[in-house]
Coordinates of C-alpha atoms in Angstrom, one line a residue:
M274 CA 101.3 91.7 69.0
Q275 CA 101.7 89.6 65.8
L276 CA 104.9 89.4 63.7
H277 CA 103.3 90.1 60.6
D278 CA 101.4 93.3 61.6
L279 CA 104.7 95.2 62.6
T280 CA 107.2 96.8 60.4
W281 CA 111.0 95.8 60.9
P282 CA 112.2 98.6 63.3
E283 CA 109.0 97.7 65.3
V284 CA 110.4 94.0 65.3
E285 CA 113.7 95.5 66.2
A286 CA 112.5 97.9 69.3
Y287 CA 110.8 94.5 70.8
R288 CA 114.0 92.6 70.3
Q289 CA 115.7 95.3 72.5
R290 CA 113.4 94.0 75.3
S291 CA 113.0 90.2 74.6
D292 CA 114.1 87.6 72.7
G293 CA 111.2 85.4 73.2
V294 CA 108.5 84.8 70.3
I295 CA 105.3 82.4 70.7
I296 CA 104.8 80.2 67.7
P297 CA 101.3 78.6 67.2
I298 CA 101.3 75.1 64.9
G299 CA 98.0 73.0 64.2
S300 CA 97.1 71.0 61.2
T301 CA 94.6 71.2 58.1
E302 CA 92.5 67.8 58.5
Q303 CA 89.2 66.3 59.2
H304 CA 87.3 66.9 62.5
G305 CA 84.4 64.5 62.1
P306 CA 81.2 65.4 60.3
S307 CA 80.3 68.4 62.2
G308 CA 84.1 70.1 62.8
V309 CA 85.8 72.2 60.4
I310 CA 88.9 71.1 58.6
G311 CA 91.0 74.1 59.9
T312 CA 90.0 73.7 63.5
D313 CA 93.5 72.6 65.2
A314 CA 95.1 75.8 63.3
M315 CA 92.6 78.1 64.0
V316 CA 92.2 77.2 67.6
A317 CA 96.1 77.4 68.0
E318 CA 96.4 80.4 66.2
A319 CA 93.5 82.3 68.2
I320 CA 94.6 80.9 71.8
A321 CA 98.5 82.1 70.6
R322 CA 97.4 85.5 69.9
E323 CA 95.3 85.9 73.1
T324 CA 98.7 84.5 75.0
G325 CA 100.6 86.9 73.6
R326 CA 98.1 89.6 74.1
R327 CA 97.9 89.0 78.0
A328 CA 102.1 88.5 78.3
D329 CA 102.9 91.5 76.0
L330 CA 104.6 88.7 73.8
L331 CA 105.3 88.7 70.0
V332 CA 103.4 85.8 68.3
G333 CA 104.8 84.3 65.1
P334 CA 102.8 83.1 62.1
V335 CA 101.0 79.9 62.3
I336 CA 102.2 76.8 60.8
S337 CA 99.0 75.5 59.9
I338 CA 100.0 72.4 58.1
G339 CA 101.0 69.6 60.1
A340 CA 101.9 65.6 60.6
A341 CA 98.5 64.3 59.9
E342 CA 98.9 61.3 57.5
H343 CA 96.6 58.9 59.7
H344 CA 93.9 61.5 58.3
M345 CA 94.5 61.4 54.7
A346 CA 91.7 59.1 53.8
F347 CA 89.5 61.9 54.4
P348 CA 88.8 64.5 51.9
G349 CA 90.6 68.1 52.4
T350 CA 93.0 67.0 54.7
L351 CA 96.9 68.2 54.2
S352 CA 100.2 66.5 55.5
L353 CA 103.5 67.0 55.8
R354 CA 106.2 64.1 55.9
P355 CA 107.9 64.1 59.3
A356 CA 111.2 65.1 57.5
T357 CA 109.2 68.3 55.7
L358 CA 107.7 69.6 59.2
I359 CA 111.3 69.1 61.0
A360 CA 112.9 71.1 57.8
L361 CA 109.9 73.7 58.3
V362 CA 110.5 74.2 61.8
R363 CA 114.2 74.5 61.8
D364 CA 114.4 77.0 59.1
Y365 CA 111.7 79.3 60.9
I366 CA 113.5 79.1 63.9
H367 CA 116.8 79.8 62.1
S368 CA 115.5 82.8 60.6
L369 CA 114.1 83.9 63.7
A370 CA 117.9 83.5 65.3
Q371 CA 119.5 85.3 62.9
H372 CA 117.5 88.5 63.9
G373 CA 118.5 87.7 67.7
F374 CA 115.4 85.8 68.9
R375 CA 116.8 83.0 71.1
Q376 CA 113.6 81.5 73.0
F377 CA 110.7 79.6 70.9
F378 CA 107.5 78.7 72.7
F379 CA 105.3 76.7 70.6
I380 CA 101.6 76.5 71.3
N381 CA 100.3 73.0 69.7
G382 CA 96.6 72.2 68.7
H383 CA 97.5 68.8 67.2
G384 CA 98.6 65.6 68.8
G385 CA 100.3 64.4 65.6
N386 CA 102.7 67.2 65.7
I387 CA 104.4 66.6 69.4
A388 CA 106.9 63.7 68.3
T389 CA 108.0 65.8 65.1
L390 CA 107.8 68.9 67.2
K391 CA 110.7 67.3 69.6
A392 CA 112.6 65.9 66.9
A393 CA 113.0 68.8 65.5
F394 CA 114.3 70.6 68.9
S395 CA 116.6 67.7 69.0
E396 CA 117.8 68.5 65.5
I397 CA 118.7 72.2 66.4
H398 CA 120.1 71.4 69.6
A399 CA 122.5 68.8 67.9
E400 CA 123.4 70.9 65.2
Q401 CA 124.4 73.8 67.8
R402 CA 126.5 71.3 69.6
G403 CA 127.9 70.2 66.5
E404 CA 128.8 74.1 65.9
G405 CA 130.5 74.3 69.3
A406 CA 128.0 76.9 69.9
G407 CA 126.1 75.3 73.1
L408 CA 122.8 75.2 73.4
A409 CA 122.3 78.7 72.7
L410 CA 118.3 78.3 71.6
R411 CA 115.7 77.2 73.8
C412 CA 112.4 75.7 72.6
T413 CA 109.2 74.1 74.4
L414 CA 106.1 72.8 73.2
T415 CA 102.9 72.9 75.0
N416 CA 99.4 71.8 74.0
W417 CA 96.7 74.5 74.7
Y418 CA 94.3 71.5 75.7
E419 CA 96.6 70.1 78.5
V420 CA 96.7 73.5 80.5
T421 CA 95.3 72.0 83.9
A422 CA 92.2 74.6 84.0
V423 CA 91.3 73.5 80.5
V424 CA 91.5 69.5 81.4
G425 CA 89.1 70.6 84.7
L426 CA 86.6 71.8 82.2
R427 CA 86.9 69.2 79.4
K428 CA 86.0 66.5 82.5
Q429 CA 83.2 69.0 84.0
Y430 CA 81.7 69.6 80.6
Y431 CA 82.2 66.3 79.0
G432 CA 83.2 63.7 80.8
D433 CA 84.1 60.6 79.0
R434 CA 82.1 61.8 75.9
E435 CA 85.3 64.0 75.1
G436 CA 86.9 61.2 73.2
R437 CA 90.2 61.5 71.3
H438 CA 89.6 63.5 68.1
A439 CA 86.8 66.1 66.8
T440 CA 86.5 66.4 70.4
P441 CA 83.6 68.8 71.5
S442 CA 86.3 71.1 73.4
E443 CA 88.1 72.0 70.2
I444 CA 84.6 72.1 68.6
A445 CA 83.4 74.6 71.3
V446 CA 86.5 76.7 70.9
I447 CA 85.7 77.2 67.4
Q448 CA 82.0 77.8 68.0
Y449 CA 83.2 80.6 70.1
L450 CA 85.8 82.1 67.7
R451 CA 83.4 81.6 64.6
Q452 CA 79.7 81.3 65.3
D453 CA 79.1 81.1 61.6
L454 CA 80.6 77.7 61.2
I455 CA 78.4 76.1 64.1
Q456 CA 77.0 72.9 62.4
A457 CA 73.2 72.4 63.4
G458 CA 71.6 69.1 64.0
S459 CA 72.8 66.4 66.5
L460 CA 75.2 63.1 65.5
P461 CA 74.6 59.3 66.6
P462 CA 76.8 57.9 69.0
P463 CA 80.5 57.4 68.2
G464 CA 81.7 53.8 67.4
P465 CA 83.4 51.7 69.9
L466 CA 87.4 52.6 70.2
Q467 CA 89.1 50.4 67.8
G468 CA 93.0 50.1 69.1
E469 CA 96.0 51.5 67.5
V470 CA 95.5 52.7 64.1
Q471 CA 97.6 51.7 60.9
G472 CA 97.6 54.2 58.3
A473 CA 94.8 56.3 57.0
D474 CA 93.0 53.9 55.1
D475 CA 92.7 51.6 58.6
F476 CA 91.8 54.9 60.2
R477 CA 88.5 55.6 58.0
A478 CA 87.6 51.8 58.1
K479 CA 87.9 51.7 62.1
Y480 CA 86.4 55.3 62.2
P481 CA 84.1 56.0 59.3
D482 CA 82.7 59.4 60.0
G483 CA 86.2 60.6 61.7
R484 CA 85.3 60.6 65.4
I485 CA 87.1 58.8 67.9
G486 CA 84.8 58.3 70.7
S487 CA 83.6 61.8 70.7
W488 CA 80.4 63.6 71.2
P489 CA 81.2 67.2 69.4
D490 CA 77.3 67.7 69.6
L491 CA 77.7 68.7 73.3
A492 CA 79.8 72.0 72.2
T493 CA 78.5 75.2 73.0
P494 CA 79.8 78.8 72.3
E495 CA 79.9 79.6 76.0
Q496 CA 81.9 76.4 77.0
G497 CA 84.6 77.6 74.1
R498 CA 84.9 80.9 75.6
A499 CA 85.5 79.2 79.0
L500 CA 88.1 77.0 77.7
F501 CA 89.8 79.8 75.5
E502 CA 90.4 82.1 78.6
A503 CA 91.5 79.1 80.7
S504 CA 93.8 78.1 78.0
A505 CA 95.1 81.7 77.2
G506 CA 95.3 82.4 80.7
G507 CA 97.4 79.4 81.9
L508 CA 99.8 79.4 78.8
A509 CA 100.5 83.4 79.3
Q510 CA 102.0 82.5 82.8
R511 CA 104.0 79.8 81.4
A512 CA 105.2 81.9 78.4
Q513 CA 106.5 84.5 80.7
A514 CA 107.9 81.8 83.4
F515 CA 109.8 80.1 80.2
F516 CA 111.2 83.4 79.0
A517 CA 112.5 84.8 82.3
E518 CA 114.1 81.3 83.1
G519 CA 115.9 81.9 79.7
R520 CA 117.0 85.3 80.7
A521 CA 118.7 84.5 84.2
P522 CA 121.9 84.5 84.4
S523 CA 123.8 80.8 84.3
P524 CA 125.0 79.5 87.5
F525 CA 127.8 78.1 85.7

């Protein structure tokens, strides 16, 4: 169930049985010459919705812009500064906390968000400790592409050709979700890995077409469906376990 599809009495009724909410987060950034800019946000949102459906849990609105400074040399990319993203996540969580929500399960689609999200969680916990409220709010981060079954499928389908950015696995999920966005044709082999990236201009110089070692033309909608279902199935179990743990009585 989607938060923005409900009325406030329906949200209040949900809160009587659960204090947990799933929050998808992605990015709006280049995904090579054949991947759409909204890939990370679209995939995270769709998998979060399916996770919520399977686990009968509330899903909040997607955070569609993330920390993507290193992609800013490619037209269409949008990026938030780390401090801005931290503030956004804090206000998002604090708004829901005011309505009685206490547990927040983030489903992430962009690796560049990870450090900033963890910093946001630390800020929230520090604020609570400073207010003498204890750690009343619980936050956790999961990456849809790191579910065990998904990792296995990525290796099976693509092996070393999965790469690190604009990967065939994420392109495949988009193809499953939106077949109108499939790009015809094949791409040349990606260039070699170039080591650590130092900012947006350096990224563009080292990886001119936006890919990092990936072969997205290997993707198919059928693979995307398998990856999507494997991720949602694994995340539904994780979300239920996380929320159940938070509802358990304290041993102290």
